Structure formats: C-alpha cells, structure tokens
PDB file of C-alpha atoms in Angstrom:
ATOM      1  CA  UNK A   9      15.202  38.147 -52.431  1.00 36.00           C
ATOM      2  CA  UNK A  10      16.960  36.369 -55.104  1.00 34.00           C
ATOM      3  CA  UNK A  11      17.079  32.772 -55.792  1.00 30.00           C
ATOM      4  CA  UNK A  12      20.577  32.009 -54.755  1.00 31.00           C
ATOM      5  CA  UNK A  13      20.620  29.848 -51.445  1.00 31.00           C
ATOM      6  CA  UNK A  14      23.667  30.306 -49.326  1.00 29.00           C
ATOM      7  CA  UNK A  15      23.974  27.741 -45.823  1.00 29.00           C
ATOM      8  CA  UNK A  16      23.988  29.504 -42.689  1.00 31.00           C
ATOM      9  CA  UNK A  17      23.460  28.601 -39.378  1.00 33.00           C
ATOM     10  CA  UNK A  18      20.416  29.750 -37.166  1.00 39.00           C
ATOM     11  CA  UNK A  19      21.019  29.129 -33.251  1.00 41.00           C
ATOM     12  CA  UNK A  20      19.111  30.375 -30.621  1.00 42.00           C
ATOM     13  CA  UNK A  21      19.696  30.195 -27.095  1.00 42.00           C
ATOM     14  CA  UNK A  22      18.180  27.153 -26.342  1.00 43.00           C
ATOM     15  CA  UNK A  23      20.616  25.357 -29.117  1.00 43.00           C
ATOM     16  CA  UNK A  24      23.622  24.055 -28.829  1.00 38.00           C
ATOM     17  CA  UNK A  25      24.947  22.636 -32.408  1.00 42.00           C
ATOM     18  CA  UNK A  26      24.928  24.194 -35.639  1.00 41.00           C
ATOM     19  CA  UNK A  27      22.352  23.071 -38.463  1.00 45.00           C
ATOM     20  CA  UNK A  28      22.002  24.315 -41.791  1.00 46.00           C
ATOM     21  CA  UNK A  29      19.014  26.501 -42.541  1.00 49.00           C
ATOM     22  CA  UNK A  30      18.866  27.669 -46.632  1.00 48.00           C
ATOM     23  CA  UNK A  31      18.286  31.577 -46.345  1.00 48.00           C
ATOM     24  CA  UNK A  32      18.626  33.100 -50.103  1.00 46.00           C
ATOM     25  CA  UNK A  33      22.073  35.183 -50.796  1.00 43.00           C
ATOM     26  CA  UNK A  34      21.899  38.718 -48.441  1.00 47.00           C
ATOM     27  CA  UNK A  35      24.744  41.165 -48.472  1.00 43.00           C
ATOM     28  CA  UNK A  36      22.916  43.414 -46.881  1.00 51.00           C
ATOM     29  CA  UNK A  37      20.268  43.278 -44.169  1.00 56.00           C
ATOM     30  CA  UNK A  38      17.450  45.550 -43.969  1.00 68.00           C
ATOM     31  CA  UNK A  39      16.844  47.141 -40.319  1.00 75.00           C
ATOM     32  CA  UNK A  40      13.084  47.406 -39.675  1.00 85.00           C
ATOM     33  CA  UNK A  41      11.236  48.380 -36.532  1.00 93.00           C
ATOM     34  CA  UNK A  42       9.520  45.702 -34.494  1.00 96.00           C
ATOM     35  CA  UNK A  43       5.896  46.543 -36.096  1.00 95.00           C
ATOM     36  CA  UNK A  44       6.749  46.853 -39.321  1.00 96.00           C
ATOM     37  CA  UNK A  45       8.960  43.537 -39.150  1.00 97.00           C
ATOM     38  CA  UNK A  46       5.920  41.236 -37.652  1.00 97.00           C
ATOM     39  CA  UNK A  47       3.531  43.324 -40.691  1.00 97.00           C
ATOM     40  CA  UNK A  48       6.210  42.212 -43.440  1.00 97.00           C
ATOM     41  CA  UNK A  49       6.335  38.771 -42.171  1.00 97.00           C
ATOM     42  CA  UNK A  50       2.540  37.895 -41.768  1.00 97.00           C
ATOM     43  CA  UNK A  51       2.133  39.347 -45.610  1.00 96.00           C
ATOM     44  CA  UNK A  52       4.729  36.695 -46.825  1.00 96.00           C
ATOM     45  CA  UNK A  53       3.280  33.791 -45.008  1.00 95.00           C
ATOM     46  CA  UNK A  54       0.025  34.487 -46.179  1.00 89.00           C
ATOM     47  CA  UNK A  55       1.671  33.620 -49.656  1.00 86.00           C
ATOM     48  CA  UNK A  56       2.753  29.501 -49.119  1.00 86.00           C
ATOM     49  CA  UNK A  57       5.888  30.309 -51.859  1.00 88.00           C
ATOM     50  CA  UNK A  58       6.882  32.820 -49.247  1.00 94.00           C
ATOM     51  CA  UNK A  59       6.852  30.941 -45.705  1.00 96.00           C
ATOM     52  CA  UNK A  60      10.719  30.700 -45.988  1.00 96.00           C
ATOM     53  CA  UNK A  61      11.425  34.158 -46.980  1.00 97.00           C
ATOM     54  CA  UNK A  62       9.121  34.956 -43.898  1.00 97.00           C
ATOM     55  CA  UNK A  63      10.983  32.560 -41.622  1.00 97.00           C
ATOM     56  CA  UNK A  64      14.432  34.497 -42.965  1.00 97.00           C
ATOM     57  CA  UNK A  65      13.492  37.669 -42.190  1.00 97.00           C
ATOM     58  CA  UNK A  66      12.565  36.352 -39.084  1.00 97.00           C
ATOM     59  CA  UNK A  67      15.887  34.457 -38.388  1.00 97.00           C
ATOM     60  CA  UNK A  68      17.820  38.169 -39.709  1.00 95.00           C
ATOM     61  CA  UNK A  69      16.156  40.452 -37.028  1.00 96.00           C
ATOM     62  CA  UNK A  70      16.031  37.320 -33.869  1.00 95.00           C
ATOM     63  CA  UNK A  71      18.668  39.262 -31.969  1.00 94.00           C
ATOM     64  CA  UNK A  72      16.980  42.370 -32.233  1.00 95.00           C
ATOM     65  CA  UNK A  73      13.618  41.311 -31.476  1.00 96.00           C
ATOM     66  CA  UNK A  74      14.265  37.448 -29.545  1.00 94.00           C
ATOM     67  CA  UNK A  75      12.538  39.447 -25.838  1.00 95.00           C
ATOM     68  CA  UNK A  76       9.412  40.704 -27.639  1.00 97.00           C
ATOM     69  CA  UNK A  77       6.690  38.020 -27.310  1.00 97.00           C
ATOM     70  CA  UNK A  78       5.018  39.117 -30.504  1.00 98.00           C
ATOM     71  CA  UNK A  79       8.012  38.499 -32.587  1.00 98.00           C
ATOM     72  CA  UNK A  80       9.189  35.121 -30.395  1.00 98.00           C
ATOM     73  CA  UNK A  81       5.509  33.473 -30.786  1.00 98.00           C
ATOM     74  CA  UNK A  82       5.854  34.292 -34.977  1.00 98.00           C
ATOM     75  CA  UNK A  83       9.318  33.031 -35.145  1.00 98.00           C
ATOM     76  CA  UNK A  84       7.804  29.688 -33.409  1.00 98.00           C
ATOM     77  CA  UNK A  85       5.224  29.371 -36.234  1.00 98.00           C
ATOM     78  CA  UNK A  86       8.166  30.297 -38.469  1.00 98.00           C
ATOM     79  CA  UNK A  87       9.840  26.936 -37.473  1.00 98.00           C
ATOM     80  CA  UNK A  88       6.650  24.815 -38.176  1.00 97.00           C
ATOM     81  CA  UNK A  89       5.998  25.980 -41.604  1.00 97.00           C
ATOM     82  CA  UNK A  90       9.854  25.203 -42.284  1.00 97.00           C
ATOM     83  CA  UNK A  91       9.159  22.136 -40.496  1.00 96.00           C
ATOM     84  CA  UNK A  92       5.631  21.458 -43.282  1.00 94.00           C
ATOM     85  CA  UNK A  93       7.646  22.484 -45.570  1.00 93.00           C
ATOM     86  CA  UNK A  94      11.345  20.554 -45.421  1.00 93.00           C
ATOM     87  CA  UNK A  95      10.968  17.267 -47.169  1.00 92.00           C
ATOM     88  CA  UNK A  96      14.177  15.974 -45.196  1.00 95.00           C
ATOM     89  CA  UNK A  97      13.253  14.033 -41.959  1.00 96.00           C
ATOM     90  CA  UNK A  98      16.607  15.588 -40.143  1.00 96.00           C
ATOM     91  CA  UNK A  99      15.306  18.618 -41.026  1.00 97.00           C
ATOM     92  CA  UNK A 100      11.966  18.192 -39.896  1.00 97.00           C
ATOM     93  CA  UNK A 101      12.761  17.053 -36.553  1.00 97.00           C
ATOM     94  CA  UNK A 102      15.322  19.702 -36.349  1.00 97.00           C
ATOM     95  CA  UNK A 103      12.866  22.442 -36.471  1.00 98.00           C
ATOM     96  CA  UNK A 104       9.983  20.956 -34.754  1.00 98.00           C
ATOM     97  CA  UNK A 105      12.583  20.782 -32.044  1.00 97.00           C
ATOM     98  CA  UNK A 106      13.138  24.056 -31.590  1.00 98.00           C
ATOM     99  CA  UNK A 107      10.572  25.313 -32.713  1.00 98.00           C
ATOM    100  CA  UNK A 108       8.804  23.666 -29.702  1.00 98.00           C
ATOM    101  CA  UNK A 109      12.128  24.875 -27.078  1.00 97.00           C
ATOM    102  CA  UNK A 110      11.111  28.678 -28.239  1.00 98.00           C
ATOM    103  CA  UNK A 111       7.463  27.590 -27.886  1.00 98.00           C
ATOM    104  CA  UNK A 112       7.793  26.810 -24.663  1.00 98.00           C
ATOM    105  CA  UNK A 113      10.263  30.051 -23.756  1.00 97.00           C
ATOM    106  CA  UNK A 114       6.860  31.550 -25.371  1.00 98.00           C
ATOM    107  CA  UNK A 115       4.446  30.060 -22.562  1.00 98.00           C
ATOM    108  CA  UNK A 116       6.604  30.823 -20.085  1.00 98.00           C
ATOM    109  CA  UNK A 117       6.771  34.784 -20.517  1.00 97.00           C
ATOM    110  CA  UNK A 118       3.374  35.436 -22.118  1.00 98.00           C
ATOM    111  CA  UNK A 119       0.844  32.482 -20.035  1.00 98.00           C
ATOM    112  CA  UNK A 120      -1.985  34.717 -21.326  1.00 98.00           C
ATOM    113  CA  UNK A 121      -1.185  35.291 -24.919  1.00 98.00           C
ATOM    114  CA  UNK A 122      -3.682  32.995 -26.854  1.00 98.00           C
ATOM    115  CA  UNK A 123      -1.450  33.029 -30.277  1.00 98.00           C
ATOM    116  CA  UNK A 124       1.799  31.360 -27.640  1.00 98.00           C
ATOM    117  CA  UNK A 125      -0.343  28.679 -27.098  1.00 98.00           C
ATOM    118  CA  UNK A 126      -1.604  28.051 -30.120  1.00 98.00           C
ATOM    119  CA  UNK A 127       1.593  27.620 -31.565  1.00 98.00           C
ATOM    120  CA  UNK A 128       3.272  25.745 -29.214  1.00 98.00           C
ATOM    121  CA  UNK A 129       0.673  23.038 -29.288  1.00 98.00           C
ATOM    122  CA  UNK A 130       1.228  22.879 -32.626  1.00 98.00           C
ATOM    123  CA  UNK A 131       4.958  22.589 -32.358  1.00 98.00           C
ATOM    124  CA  UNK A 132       4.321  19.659 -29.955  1.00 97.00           C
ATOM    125  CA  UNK A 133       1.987  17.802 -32.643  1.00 96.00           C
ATOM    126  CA  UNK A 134       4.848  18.382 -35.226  1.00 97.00           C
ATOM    127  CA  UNK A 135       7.604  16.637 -32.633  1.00 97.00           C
ATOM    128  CA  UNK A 136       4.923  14.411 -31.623  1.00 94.00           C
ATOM    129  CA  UNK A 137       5.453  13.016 -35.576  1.00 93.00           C
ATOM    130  CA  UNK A 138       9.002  11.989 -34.638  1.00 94.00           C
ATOM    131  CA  UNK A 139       8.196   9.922 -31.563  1.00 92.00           C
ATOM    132  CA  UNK A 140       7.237   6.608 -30.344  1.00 89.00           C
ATOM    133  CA  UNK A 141       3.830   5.694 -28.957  1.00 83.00           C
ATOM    134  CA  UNK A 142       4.375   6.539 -25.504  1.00 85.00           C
ATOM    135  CA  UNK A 143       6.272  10.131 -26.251  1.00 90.00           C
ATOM    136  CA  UNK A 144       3.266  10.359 -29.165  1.00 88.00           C
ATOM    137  CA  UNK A 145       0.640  10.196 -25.927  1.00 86.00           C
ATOM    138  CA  UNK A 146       2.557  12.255 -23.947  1.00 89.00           C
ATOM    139  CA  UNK A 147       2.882  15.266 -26.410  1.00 93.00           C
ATOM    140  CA  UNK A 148      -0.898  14.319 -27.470  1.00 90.00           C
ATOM    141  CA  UNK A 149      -2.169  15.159 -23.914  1.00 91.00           C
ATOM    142  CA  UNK A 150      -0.084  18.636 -24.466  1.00 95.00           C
ATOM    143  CA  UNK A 151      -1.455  19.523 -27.678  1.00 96.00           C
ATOM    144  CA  UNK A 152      -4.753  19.495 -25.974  1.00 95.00           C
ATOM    145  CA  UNK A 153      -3.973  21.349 -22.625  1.00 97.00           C
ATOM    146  CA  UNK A 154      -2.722  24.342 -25.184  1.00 98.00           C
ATOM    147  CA  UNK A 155      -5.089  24.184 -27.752  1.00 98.00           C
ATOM    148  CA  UNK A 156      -7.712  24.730 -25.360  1.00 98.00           C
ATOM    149  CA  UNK A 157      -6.158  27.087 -23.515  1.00 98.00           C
ATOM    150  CA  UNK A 158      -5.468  28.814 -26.549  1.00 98.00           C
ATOM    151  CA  UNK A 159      -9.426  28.775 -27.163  1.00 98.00           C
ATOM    152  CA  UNK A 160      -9.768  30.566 -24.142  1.00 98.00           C
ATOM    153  CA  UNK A 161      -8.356  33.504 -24.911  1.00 98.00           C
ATOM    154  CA  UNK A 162      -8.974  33.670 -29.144  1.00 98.00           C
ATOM    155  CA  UNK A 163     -12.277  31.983 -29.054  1.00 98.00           C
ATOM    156  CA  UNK A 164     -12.983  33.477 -32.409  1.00 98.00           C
ATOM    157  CA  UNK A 165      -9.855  32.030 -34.300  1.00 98.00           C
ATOM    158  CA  UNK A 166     -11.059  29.523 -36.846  1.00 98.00           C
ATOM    159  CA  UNK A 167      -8.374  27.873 -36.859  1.00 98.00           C
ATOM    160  CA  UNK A 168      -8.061  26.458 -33.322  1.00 98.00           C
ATOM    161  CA  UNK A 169     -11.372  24.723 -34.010  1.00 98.00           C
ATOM    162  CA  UNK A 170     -10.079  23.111 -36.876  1.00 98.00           C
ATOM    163  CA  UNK A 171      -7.379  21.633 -35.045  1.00 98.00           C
ATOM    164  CA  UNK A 172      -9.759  20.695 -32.149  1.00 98.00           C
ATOM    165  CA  UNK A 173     -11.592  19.031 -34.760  1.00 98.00           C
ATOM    166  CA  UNK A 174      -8.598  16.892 -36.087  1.00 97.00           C
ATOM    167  CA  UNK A 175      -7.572  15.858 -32.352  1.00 96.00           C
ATOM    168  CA  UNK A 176     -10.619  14.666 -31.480  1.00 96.00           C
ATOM    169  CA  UNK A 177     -11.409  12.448 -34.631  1.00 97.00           C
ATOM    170  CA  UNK A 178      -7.338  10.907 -34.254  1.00 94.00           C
ATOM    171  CA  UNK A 179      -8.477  10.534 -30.811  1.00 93.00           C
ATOM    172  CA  UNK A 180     -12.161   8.888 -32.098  1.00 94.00           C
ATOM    173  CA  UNK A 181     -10.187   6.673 -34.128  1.00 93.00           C
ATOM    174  CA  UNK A 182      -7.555   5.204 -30.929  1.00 88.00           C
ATOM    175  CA  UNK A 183      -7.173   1.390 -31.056  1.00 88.00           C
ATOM    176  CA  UNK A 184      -7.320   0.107 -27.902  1.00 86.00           C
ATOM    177  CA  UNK A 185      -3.839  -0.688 -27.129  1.00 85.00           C
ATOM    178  CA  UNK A 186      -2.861   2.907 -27.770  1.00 84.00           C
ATOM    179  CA  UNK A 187      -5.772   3.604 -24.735  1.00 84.00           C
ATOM    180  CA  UNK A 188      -4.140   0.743 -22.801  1.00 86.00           C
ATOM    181  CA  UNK A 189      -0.971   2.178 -22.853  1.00 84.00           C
ATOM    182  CA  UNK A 190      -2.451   5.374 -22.021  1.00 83.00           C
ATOM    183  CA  UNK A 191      -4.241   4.300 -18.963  1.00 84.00           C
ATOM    184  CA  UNK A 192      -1.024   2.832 -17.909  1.00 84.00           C
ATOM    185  CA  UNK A 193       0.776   5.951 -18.521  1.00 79.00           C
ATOM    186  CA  UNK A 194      -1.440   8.430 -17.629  1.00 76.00           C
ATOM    187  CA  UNK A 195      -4.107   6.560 -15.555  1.00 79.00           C
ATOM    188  CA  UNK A 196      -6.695   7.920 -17.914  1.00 79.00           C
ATOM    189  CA  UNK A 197      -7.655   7.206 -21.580  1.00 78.00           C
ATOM    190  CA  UNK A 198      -8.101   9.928 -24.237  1.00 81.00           C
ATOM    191  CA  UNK A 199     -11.797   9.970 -25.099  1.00 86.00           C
ATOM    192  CA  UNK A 200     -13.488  11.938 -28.073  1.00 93.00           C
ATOM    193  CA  UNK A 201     -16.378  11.036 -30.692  1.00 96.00           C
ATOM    194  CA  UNK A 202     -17.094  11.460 -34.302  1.00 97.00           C
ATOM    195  CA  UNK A 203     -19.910  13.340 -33.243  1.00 98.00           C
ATOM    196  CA  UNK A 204     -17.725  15.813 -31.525  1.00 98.00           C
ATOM    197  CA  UNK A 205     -15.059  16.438 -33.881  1.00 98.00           C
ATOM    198  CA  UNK A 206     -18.012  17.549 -36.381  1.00 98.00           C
ATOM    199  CA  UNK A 207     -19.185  20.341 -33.641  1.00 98.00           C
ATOM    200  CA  UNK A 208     -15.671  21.560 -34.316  1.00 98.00           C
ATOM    201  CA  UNK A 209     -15.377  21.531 -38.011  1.00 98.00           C
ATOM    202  CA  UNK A 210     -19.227  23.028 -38.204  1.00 98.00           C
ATOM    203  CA  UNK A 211     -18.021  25.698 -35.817  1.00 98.00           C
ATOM    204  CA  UNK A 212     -14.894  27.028 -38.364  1.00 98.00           C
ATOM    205  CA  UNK A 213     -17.269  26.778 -41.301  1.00 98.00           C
ATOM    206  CA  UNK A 214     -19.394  29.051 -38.977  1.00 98.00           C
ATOM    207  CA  UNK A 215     -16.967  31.489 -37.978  1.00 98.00           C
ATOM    208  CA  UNK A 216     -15.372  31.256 -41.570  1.00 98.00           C
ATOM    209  CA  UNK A 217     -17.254  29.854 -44.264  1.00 97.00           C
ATOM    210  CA  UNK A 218     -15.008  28.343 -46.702  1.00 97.00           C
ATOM    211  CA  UNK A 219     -11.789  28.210 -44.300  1.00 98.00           C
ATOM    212  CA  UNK A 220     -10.081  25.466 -45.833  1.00 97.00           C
ATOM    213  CA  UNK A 221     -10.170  22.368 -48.465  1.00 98.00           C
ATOM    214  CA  UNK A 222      -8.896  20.329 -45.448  1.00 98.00           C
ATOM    215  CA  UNK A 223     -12.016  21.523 -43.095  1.00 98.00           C
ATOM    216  CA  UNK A 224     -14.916  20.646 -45.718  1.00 98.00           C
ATOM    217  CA  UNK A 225     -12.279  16.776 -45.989  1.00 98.00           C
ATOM    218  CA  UNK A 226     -13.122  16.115 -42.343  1.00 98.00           C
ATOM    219  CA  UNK A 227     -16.697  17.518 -42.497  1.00 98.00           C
ATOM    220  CA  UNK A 228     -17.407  15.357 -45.260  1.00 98.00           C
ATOM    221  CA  UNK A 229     -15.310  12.595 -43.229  1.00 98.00           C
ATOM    222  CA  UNK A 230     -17.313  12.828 -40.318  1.00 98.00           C
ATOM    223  CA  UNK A 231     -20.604  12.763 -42.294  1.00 98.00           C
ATOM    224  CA  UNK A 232     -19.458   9.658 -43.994  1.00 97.00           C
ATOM    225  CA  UNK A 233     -18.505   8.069 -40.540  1.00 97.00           C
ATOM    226  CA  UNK A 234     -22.215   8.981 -39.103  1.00 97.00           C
ATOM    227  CA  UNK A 235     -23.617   7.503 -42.689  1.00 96.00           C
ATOM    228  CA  UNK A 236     -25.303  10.820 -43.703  1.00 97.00           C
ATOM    229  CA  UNK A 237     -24.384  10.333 -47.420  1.00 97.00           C
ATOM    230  CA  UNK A 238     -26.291  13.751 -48.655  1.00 97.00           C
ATOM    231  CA  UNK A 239     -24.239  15.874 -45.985  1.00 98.00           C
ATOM    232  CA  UNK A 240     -21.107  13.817 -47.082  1.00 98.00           C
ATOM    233  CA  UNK A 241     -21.619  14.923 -50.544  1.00 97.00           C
ATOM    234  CA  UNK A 242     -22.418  17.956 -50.084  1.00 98.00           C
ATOM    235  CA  UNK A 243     -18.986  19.160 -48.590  1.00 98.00           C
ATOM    236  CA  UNK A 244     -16.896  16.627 -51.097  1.00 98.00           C
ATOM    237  CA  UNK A 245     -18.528  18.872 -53.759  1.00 97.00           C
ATOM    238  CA  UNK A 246     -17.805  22.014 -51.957  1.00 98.00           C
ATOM    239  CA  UNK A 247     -14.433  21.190 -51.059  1.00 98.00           C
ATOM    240  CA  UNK A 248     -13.647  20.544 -54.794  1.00 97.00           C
ATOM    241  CA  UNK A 249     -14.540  24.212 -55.432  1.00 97.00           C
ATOM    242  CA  UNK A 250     -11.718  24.869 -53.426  1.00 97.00           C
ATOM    243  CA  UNK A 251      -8.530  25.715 -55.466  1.00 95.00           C
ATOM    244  CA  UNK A 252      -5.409  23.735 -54.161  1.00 94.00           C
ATOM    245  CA  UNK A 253      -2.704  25.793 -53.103  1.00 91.00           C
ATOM    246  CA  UNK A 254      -0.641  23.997 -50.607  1.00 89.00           C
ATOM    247  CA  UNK A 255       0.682  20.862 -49.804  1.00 88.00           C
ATOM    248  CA  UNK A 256      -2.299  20.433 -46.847  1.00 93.00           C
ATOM    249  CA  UNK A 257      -5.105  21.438 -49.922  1.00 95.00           C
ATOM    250  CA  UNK A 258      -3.380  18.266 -52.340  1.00 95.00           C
ATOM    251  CA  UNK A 259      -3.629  16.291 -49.450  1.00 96.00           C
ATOM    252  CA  UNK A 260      -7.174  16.845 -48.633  1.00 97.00           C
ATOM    253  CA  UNK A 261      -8.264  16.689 -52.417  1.00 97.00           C
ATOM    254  CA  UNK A 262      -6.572  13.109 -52.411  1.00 97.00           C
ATOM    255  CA  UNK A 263      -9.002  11.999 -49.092  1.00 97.00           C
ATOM    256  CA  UNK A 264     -12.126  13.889 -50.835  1.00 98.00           C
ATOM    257  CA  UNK A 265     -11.596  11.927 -54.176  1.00 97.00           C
ATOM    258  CA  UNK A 266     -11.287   8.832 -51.424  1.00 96.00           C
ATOM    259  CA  UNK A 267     -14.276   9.872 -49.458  1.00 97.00           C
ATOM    260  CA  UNK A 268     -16.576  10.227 -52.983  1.00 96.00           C
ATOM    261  CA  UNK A 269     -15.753   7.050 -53.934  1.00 94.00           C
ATOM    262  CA  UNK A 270     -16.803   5.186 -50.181  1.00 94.00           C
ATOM    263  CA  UNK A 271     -20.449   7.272 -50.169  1.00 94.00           C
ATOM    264  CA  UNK A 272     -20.824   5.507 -53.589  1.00 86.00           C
ATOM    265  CA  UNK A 273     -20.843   1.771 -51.523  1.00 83.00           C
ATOM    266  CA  UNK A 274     -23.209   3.569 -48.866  1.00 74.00           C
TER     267      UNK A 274
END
C-alpha cells in the first residue's frame, strides 16, 4: 500500500458513532478467500511497521468474514495493536473499546477457542488503562478469568505465560488500599507473589528461549526483588542481546538499564 492516508470510518455492529481510523489510499480492494486473508494478515503483523496495514486489510474484508471466529478473534487483536500503537488517548480508548465489544461477541460464539480468550483478556487490560480504580479491579479480575482459561486450551503458547507473569507481579506489587477496595468490592483480595510471577516468566523462556526483551526485564526484575544479584545479571545481560524492535523492546531496555544500575547498590 502506498503512503497516502485517507480518513474513513470503521463501524461494526456493536458501534454506534463514526470515528476516524487512517487506512492508506485504496481504489481498489483485493477479494481474498477467508484462509488466505487470516495467512496475509498474520505475515504483516509479524512485521511491527505493518500492524496497521494488517488491521486494514482486516477492516476491508469485516463484512465478508465478521461470522467466522478465526477472522473475528484476529480483527480483535487487530484493535489492540492499533490501540499500542495510536499515541492519541481518544484513540486509544476508542479501540480498546471495541476491540473488547468484538472480544466479547468472540467468547460468546467460540467459549472453547483458546486464541478468543486470549485476546479478549487482553482487550480488557488495554480498557482497564482508561479506568478508575474500582473499574481497573473489576476488568483486573477479568483479565485473569480469560487468561487462564485461555491457558487451558493453548497451554503451549508462550505468550500467555508472559502475561500471567506480568499480572501476578502488578498484583505482588498492590498497596493495600487497592486490596481494601477490593475486598469491599469483590469480598476477596487479589493475591500473587514475586516468587510466582518468576514460575511464569521461567516457563516462556522454557517453552521459547529468547521470547522477548520484555520477558528476560521481568526475569531479571523478579531476581532483583528476591536479591539474587548473579541471576539478575545474568538476564539484564541477556536481554541487552536482544535487538529493540518495538515500542514494548525500548521500554524494557529503559527498566533493564534501571534494573543494572539497582543490583550495583545490592
């Protein structure tokens, strides 16, 4: 696609007003079949200068394809990477909103499909972002009904662990009035450990060695927290090796360069 960006507008079912959503400049849309379509867009989010062009080619073919769960789960990982990836906080919200109204269409028709789950809990995280601490809880206790559930059924998919990993060190890290108002809520209080947010991060590096800058970040975080300096180290030094692509890899390169310097007061 070229680089001219036209305005249109992307509704689904579940939305009532118009937003803008850039899409580059198409006279002409190309008709695939459903495979070929889902094939096309994995390849170009596997590129992070490509997520939009995946989510457009998504967003040309939703009429066609808006019934078939493997194309209405993608499109709902479509809207968080355009969520990641907008720096406007309309914006944002806007697509973590739907994205999370299709995510939960998703749920609905396909309760055993691991990858609906997967990405609907992380829809919820990203309009969890938006709200205030009660709403924040609320969407909290969601992310973790779906993640696991999710686990259940793709129990070798890296990437769930990781995420398990970063919910329970948030949820290591709670102050106490955010349990308080939990218990009042929910008449129970999120619980997790340092400890067991490792077990989750050791378990992607298991299943796939060098899965992400951001993974070794909280291995090495969790090391530092449990003041085991040499395993700290060791995965600040590997996570260096790690070339920074995205947004998530600067980020994590930041909080290793952060980390390095705290095992040095150790």
């Amino acid at each position: 696609m070229g680089k001219c960006i036209r305005y249109i507008t992307a509704n689904t079912d579940t939305e009532e007003q118009s937003f803008p959503v850039p899409q580059a400049l198409n006279t002409h849309v190309e008709e695939l079949n459903l495979d070929v379509l889902l094939l096309k867009a994995d390849n170009l989010r596997s590129n992070e200068s490509s997520k939009m062009e995946s989510f457009e080619l998504l967003c040309d073919h939703k009429e066609k394809f808006r019934d078939e769960i493997e194309f209405i789960w993608r499109f709902v990982r479509a809207y968080g990477d355009m969520c990641e990836l907008s720096t406007n906080i309309q914006e944002k919200k806007h697509y973590a909103n739907i994205g999370k109204t299709l995510g939960e269409k998703a749920i609905t028709r396909a309760p055993m499909n691991g990858h609906c789950h997967l990405w609907y809990a992380v829809l919820c995280g990203c309009v969890a972002e938006f709200e205030g601490l009660q709403n924040k809880i609320n969407y909290g206790y969601r992310f973790k009904e779906h993640l696991d559930k999710a686990i259940q059924f793709l129990p070798e998919e890296p990437y769930l662990y990781y995420l398990k990993g970063r919910y329970c060190y948030t949820v290591s890290k709670l102050s106490w009035i955010e349990k308080k108002m939990s218990a009042t809520l929910f008449g129970k209080i999120p619980s997790s450990t340092v400890q067991e947010a490792l077990q989750h991060f050791l378990k992607v590096e298991e299943l796939h060695p060098g899965f992400s800058k951001s993974n070794y970040m909280f291995l090495a975080k969790c090391y530092r927290d449990l003041e085991q300096v040499d395993k700290a180290a060791k995965f600040c030094n590997l996570a260096v090796l790690l070339p920074c692509v995205t947004k998530e890899d600067k980020d994590a390169q930041k909080e290793v360069t952060k980390i390095s310097s705290s095992l040095k007061r150790l």
